[in-house]
PDB file of C-alpha atoms and ligand atoms in Angstrom:
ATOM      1  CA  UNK A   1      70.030 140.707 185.612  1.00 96.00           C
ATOM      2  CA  UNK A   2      72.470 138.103 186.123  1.00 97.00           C
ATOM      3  CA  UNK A   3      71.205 134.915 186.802  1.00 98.00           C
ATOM      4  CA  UNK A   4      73.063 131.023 187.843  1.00 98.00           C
ATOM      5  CA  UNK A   5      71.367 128.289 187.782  1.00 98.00           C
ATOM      6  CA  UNK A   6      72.977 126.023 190.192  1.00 98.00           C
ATOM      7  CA  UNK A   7      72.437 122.373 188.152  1.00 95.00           C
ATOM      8  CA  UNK A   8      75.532 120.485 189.268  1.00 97.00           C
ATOM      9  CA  UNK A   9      74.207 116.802 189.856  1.00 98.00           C
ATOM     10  CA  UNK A  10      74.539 117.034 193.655  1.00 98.00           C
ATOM     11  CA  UNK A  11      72.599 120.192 193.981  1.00 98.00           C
ATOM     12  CA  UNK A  12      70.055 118.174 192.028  1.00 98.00           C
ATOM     13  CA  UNK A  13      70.236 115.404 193.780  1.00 98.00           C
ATOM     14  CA  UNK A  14      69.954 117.640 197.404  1.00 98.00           C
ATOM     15  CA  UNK A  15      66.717 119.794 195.978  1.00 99.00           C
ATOM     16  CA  UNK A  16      65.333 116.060 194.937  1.00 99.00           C
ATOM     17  CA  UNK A  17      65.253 115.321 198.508  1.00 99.00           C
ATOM     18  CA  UNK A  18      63.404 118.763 199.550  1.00 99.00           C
ATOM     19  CA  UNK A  19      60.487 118.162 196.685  1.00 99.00           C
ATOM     20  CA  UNK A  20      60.207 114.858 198.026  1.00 98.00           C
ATOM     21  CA  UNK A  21      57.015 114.987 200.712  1.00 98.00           C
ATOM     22  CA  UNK A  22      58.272 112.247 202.159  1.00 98.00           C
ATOM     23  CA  UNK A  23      61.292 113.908 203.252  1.00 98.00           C
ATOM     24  CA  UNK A  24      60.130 114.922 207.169  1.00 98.00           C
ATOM     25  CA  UNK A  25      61.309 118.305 208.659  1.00 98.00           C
ATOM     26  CA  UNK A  26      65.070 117.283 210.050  1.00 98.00           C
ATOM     27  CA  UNK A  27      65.936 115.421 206.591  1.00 98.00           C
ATOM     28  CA  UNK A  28      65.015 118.878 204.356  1.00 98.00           C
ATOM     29  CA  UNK A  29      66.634 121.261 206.922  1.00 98.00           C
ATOM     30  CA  UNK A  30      69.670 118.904 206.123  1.00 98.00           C
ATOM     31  CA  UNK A  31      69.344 118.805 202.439  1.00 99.00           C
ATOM     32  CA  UNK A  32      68.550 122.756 202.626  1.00 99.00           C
ATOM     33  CA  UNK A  33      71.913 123.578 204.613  1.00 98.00           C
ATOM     34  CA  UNK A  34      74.067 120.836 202.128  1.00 98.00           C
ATOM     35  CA  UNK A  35      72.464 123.203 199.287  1.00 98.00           C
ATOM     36  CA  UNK A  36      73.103 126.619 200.327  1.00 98.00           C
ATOM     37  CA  UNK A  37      76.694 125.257 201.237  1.00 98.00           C
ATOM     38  CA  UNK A  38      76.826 124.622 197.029  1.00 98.00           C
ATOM     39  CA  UNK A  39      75.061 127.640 196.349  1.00 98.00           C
ATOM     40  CA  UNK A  40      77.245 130.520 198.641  1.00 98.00           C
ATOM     41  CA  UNK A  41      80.309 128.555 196.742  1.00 97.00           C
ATOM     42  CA  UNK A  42      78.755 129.597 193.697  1.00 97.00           C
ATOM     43  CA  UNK A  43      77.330 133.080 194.373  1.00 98.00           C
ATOM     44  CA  UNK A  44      81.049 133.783 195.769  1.00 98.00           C
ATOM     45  CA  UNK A  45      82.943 132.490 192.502  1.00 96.00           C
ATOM     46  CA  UNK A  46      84.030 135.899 191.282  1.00 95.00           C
ATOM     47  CA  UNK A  47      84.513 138.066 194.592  1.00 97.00           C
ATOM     48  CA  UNK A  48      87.485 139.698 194.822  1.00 97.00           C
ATOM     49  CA  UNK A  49      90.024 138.579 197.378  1.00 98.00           C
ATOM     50  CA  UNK A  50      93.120 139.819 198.676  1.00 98.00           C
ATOM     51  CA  UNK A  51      96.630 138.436 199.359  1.00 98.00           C
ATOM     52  CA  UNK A  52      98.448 137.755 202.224  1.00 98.00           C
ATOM     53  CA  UNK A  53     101.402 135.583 203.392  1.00 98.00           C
ATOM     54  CA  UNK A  54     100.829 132.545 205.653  1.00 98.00           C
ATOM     55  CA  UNK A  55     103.726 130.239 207.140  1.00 98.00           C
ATOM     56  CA  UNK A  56     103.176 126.629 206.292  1.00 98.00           C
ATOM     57  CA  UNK A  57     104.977 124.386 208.300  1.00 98.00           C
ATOM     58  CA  UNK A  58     107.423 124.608 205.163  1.00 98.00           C
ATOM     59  CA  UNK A  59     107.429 127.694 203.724  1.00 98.00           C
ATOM     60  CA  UNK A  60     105.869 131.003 202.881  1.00 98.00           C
ATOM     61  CA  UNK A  61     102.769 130.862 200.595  1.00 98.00           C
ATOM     62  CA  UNK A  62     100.188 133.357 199.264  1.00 98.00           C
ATOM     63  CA  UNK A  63      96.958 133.727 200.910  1.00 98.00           C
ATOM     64  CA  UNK A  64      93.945 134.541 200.190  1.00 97.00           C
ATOM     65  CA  UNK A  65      90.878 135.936 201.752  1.00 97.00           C
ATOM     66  CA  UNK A  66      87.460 137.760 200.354  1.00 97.00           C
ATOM     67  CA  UNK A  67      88.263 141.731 200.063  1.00 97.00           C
ATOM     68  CA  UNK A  68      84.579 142.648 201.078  1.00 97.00           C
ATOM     69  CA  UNK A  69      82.949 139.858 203.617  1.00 97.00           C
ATOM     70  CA  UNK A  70      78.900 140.214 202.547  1.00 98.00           C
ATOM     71  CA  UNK A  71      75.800 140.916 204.987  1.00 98.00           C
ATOM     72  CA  UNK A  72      73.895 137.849 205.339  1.00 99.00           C
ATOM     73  CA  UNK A  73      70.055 138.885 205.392  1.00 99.00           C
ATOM     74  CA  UNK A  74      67.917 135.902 206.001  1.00 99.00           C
ATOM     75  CA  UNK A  75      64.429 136.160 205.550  1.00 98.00           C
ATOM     76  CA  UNK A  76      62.657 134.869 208.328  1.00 98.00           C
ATOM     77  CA  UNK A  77      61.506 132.049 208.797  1.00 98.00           C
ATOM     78  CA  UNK A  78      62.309 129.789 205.783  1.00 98.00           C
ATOM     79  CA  UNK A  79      65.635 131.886 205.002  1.00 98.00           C
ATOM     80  CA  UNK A  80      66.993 130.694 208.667  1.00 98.00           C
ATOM     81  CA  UNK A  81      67.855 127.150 207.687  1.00 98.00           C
ATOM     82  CA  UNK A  82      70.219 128.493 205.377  1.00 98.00           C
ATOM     83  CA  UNK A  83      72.094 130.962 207.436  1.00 98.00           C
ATOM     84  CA  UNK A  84      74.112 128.810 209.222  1.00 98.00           C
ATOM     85  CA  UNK A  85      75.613 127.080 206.160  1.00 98.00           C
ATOM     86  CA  UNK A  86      76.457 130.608 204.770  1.00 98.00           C
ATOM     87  CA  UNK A  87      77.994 131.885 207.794  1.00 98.00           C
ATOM     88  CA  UNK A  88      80.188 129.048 208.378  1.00 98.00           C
ATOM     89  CA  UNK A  89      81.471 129.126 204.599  1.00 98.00           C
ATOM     90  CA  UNK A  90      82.203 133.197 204.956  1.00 98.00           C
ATOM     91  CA  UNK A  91      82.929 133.402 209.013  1.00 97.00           C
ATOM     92  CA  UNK A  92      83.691 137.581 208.536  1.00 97.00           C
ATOM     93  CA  UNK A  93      80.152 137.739 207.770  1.00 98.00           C
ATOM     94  CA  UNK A  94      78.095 140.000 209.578  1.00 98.00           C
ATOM     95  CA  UNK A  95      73.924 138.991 209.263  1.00 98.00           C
ATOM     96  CA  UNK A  96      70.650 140.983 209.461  1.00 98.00           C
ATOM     97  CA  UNK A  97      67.470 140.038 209.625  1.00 98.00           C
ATOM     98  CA  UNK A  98      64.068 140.503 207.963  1.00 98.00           C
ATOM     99  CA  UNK A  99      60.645 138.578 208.758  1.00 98.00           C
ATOM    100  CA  UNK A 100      57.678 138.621 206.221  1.00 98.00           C
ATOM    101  CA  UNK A 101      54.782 136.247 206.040  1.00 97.00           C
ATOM    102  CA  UNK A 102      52.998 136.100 202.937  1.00 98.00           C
ATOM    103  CA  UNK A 103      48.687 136.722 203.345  1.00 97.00           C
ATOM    104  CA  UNK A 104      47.376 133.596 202.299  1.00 94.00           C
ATOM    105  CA  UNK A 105      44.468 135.245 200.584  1.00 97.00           C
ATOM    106  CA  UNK A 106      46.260 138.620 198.689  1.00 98.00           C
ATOM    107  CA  UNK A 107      49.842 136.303 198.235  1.00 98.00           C
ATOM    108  CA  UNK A 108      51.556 139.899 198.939  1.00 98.00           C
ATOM    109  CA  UNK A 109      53.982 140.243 202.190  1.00 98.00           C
ATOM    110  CA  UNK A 110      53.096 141.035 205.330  1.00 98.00           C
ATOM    111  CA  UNK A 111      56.399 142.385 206.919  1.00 98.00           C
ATOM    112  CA  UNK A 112      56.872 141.666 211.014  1.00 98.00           C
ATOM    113  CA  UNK A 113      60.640 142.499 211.521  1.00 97.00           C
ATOM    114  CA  UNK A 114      63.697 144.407 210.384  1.00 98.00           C
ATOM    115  CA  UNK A 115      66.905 144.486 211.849  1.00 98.00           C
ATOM    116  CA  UNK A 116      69.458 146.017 209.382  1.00 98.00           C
ATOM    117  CA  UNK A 117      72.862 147.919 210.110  1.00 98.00           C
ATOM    118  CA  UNK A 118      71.900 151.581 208.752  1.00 98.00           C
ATOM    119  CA  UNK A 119      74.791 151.984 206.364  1.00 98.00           C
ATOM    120  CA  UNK A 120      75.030 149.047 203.506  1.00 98.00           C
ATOM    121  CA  UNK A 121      76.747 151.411 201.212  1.00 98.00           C
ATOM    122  CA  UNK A 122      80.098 149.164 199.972  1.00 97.00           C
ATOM    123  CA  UNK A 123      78.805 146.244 201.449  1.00 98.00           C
ATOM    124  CA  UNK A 124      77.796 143.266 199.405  1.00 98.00           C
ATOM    125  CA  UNK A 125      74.230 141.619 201.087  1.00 98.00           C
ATOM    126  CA  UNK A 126      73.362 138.569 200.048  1.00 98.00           C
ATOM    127  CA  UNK A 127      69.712 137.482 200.736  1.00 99.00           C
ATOM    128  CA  UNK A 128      68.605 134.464 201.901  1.00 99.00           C
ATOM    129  CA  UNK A 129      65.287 132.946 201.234  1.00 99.00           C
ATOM    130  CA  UNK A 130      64.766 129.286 199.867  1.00 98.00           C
ATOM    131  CA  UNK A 131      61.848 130.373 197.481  1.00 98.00           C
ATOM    132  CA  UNK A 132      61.153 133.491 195.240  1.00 98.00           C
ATOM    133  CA  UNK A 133      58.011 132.781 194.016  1.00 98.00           C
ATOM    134  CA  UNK A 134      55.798 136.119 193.079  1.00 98.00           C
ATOM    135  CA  UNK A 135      58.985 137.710 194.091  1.00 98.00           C
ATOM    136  CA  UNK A 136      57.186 139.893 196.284  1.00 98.00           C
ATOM    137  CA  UNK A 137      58.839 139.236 199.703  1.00 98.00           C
ATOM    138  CA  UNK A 138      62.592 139.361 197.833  1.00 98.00           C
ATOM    139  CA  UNK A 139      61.516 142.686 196.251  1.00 98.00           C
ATOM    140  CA  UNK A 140      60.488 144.309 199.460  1.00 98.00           C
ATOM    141  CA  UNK A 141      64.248 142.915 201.445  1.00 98.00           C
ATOM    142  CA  UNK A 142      65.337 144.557 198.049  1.00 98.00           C
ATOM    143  CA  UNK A 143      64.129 147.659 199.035  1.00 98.00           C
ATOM    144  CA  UNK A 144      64.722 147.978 202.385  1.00 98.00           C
ATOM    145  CA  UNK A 145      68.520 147.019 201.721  1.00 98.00           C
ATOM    146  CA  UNK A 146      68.614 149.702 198.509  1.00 98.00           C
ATOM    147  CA  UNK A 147      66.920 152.513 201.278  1.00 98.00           C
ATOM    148  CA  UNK A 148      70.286 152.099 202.849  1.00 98.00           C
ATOM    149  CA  UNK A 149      72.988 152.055 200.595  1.00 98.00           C
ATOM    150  CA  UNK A 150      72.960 149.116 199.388  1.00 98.00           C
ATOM    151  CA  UNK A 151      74.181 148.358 195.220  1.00 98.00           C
ATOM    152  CA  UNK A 152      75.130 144.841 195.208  1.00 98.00           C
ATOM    153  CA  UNK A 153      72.687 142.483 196.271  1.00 98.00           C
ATOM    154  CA  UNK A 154      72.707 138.483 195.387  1.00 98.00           C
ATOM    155  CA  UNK A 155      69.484 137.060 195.583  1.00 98.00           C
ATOM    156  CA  UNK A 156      70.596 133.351 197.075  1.00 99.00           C
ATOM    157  CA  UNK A 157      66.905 130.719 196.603  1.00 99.00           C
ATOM    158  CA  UNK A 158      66.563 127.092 196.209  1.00 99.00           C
ATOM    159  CA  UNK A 159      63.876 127.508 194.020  1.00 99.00           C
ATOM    160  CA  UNK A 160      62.357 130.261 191.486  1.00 98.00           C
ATOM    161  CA  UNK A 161      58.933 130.473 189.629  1.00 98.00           C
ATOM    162  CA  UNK A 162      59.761 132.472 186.326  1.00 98.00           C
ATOM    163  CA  UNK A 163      57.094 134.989 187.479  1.00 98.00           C
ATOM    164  CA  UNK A 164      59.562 135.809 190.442  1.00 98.00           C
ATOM    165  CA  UNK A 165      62.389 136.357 187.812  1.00 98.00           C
ATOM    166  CA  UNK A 166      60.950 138.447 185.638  1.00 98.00           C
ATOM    167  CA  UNK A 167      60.038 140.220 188.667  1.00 98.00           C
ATOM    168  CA  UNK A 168      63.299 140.860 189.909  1.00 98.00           C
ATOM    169  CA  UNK A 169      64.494 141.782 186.297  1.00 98.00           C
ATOM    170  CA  UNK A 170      61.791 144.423 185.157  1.00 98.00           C
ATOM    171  CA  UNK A 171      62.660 146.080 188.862  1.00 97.00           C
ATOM    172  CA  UNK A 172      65.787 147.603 188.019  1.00 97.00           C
ATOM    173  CA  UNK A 173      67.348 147.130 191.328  1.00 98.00           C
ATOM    174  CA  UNK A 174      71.357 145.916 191.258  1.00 95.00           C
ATOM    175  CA  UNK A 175      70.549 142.443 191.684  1.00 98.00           C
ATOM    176  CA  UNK A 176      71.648 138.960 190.639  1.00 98.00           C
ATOM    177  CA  UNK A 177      70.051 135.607 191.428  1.00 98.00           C
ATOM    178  CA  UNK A 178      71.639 132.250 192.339  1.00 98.00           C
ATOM    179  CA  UNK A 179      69.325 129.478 192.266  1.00 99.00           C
ATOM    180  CA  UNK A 180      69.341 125.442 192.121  1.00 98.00           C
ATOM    181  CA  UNK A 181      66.657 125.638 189.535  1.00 98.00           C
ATOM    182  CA  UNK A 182      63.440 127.714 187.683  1.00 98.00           C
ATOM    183  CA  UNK A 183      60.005 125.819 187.875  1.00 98.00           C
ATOM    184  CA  UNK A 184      57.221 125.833 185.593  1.00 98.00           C
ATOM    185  CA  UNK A 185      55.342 128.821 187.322  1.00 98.00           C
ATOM    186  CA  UNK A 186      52.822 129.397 190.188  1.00 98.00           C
ATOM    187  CA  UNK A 187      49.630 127.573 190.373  1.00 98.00           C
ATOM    188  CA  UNK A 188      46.240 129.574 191.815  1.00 98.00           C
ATOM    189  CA  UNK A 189      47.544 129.919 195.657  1.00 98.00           C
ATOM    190  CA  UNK A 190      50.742 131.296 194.195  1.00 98.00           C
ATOM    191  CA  UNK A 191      52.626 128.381 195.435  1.00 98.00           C
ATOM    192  CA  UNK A 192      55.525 127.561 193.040  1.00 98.00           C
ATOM    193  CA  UNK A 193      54.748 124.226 190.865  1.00 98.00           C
ATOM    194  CA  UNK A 194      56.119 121.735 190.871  1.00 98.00           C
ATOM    195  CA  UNK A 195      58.337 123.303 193.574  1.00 98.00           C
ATOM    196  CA  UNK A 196      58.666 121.956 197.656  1.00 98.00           C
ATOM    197  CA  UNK A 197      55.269 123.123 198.707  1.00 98.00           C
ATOM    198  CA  UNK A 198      55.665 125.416 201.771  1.00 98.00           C
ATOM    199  CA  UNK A 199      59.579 126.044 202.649  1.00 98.00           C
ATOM    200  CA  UNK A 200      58.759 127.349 206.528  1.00 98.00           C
ATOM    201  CA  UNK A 201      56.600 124.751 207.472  1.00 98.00           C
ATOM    202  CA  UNK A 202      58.606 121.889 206.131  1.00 98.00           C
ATOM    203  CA  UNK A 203      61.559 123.311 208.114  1.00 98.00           C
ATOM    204  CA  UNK A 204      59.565 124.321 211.238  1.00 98.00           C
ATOM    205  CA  UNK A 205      56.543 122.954 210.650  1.00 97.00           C
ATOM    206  CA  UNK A 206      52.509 124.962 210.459  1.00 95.00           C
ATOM    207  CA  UNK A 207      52.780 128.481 211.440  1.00 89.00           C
TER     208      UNK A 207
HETATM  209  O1  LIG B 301      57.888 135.384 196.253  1.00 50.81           O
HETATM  210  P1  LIG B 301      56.749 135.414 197.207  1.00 50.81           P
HETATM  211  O2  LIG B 301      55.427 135.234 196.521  1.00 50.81           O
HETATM  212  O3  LIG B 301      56.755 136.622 198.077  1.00 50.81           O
HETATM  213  O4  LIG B 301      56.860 134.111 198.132  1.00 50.81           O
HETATM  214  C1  LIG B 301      58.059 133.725 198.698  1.00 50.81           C
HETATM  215  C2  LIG B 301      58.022 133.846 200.192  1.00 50.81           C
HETATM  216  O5  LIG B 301      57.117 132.881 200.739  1.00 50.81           O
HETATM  217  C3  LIG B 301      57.799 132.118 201.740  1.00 50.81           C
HETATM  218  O6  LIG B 301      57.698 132.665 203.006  1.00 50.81           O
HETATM  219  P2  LIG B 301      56.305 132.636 203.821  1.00 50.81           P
HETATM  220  O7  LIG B 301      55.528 133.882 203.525  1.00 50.81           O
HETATM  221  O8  LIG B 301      55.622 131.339 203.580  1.00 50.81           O
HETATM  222  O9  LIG B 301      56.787 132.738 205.312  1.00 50.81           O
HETATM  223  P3  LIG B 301      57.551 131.615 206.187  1.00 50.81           P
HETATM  224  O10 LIG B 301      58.971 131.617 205.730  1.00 50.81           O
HETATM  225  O11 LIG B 301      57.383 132.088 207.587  1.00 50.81           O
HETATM  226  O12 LIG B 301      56.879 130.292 205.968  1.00 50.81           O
HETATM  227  C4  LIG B 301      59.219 132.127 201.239  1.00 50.81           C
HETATM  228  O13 LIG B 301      60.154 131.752 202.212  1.00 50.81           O
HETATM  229  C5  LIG B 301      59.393 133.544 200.745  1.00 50.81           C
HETATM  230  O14 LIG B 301      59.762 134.455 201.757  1.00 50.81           O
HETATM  231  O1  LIG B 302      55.858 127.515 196.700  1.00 50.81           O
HETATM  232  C1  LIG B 302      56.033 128.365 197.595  1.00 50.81           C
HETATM  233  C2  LIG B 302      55.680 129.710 197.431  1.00 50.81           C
HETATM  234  C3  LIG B 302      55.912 130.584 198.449  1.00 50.81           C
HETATM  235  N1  LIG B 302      56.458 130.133 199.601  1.00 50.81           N
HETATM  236  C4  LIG B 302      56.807 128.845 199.768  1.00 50.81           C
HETATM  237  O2  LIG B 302      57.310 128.463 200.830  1.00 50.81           O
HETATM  238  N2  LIG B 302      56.574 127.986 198.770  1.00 50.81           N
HETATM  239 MG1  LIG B 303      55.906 129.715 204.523  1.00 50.81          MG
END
């Protein structure tokens, strides 16, 4: 599995600003939306694009625009603070939707919502959830996207335990992951250390 780790120094200086618990709700929702911008510019680096001619004001120049706009698929809640960012950077975007909340004792997803076009064969989905930590929740988007059609999927997440990685990896599912960085690991409530603590509720606040 592919895997870019996002460590420009403004990225790190944006996800400094979500670890930090002194950062209240509106100031990491900013930080979050200034990330994915860096992020989507970096999961996008190699898709293909096709020509066209546009009229400057001076002449004719070569255009360009993506071939194959993606499927944005936030995963609700803490993936919605990053769909805006995404959509304005790729405006042919189309987005779906998936909602999971993890159970706090069995740290495995508890799935509340799906809305998906039927067909994602062709279409490039890129997932959007700020934390992979078991990997659980991305696996199970993963799978709902491969049931229909889907073979190129970009895991998009602020931040990733290694657990969640290997995860992803030893699933075999066409995947690659862009992420600002890889933590240490997951401490007993499966919450990734040293990490942002909970990504939904510092958005949104206690569920
Ligand atoms: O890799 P995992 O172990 O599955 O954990 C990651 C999931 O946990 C968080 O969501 P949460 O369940 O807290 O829901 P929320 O976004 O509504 O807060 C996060 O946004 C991921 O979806
Ligand atoms: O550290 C974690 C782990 C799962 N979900 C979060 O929001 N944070
Ligand atoms: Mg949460």
């Amino acid at each position: 599995m592919r895997t870019h780790v996002v460590d420009h120094p403004l990225a790190s200086a944006l996800l400094t600003t979500m670890r930090d618990q002194r950062s209240d709700n509106a100031t990491f929702r900013a930080a979050l939306r200034e990330l994915t911008h860096m992020l989507i510019y970096e999961a996008t680096r190699d898709a293909p694009t096709v020509e066209f001619d546009v009229t400057t004001p001076v002449a004719i120049a070569r255009g360009v625009r993506l071939a194959n706009p993606p499927l944005l698929v936030p995963v609700l809640r803490a993936g919605l603070g990053m769909v805006d960012q995404a959509s304005a950077l790729i405006p042919q975007s189309q987005v779906g939707f998936v909602g999971m909340a993890r159970d706090e004792q069995t740290h495995l997803p508890v799935p509340y919502m799906e809305s998906l076009p039927a067909d994602l064969a062709g279409v490039p989905v890129y997932v959007l959830d700020p934390m992979l930590a078991t990997g659980g929740s991305m696996l199970h988007t993963i799978e709902l996207l491969v049931a229909r059609g889907a073979t190129d999927i970009t895991a998009v997440c602020i931040v990733g335990a290694p657990e969640g990685v290997v995860a992803l990896e030893r699933s075999g599912f066409p995947v690659q992951l862009v992420v600002a960085s890889i933590d240490d690991g997951l401490n007993a409530d499966a919450f990734i250390v040293p990490g942002l603590g909970d990504a939904g509720d510092r958005q949104f606040g206690p569920r």
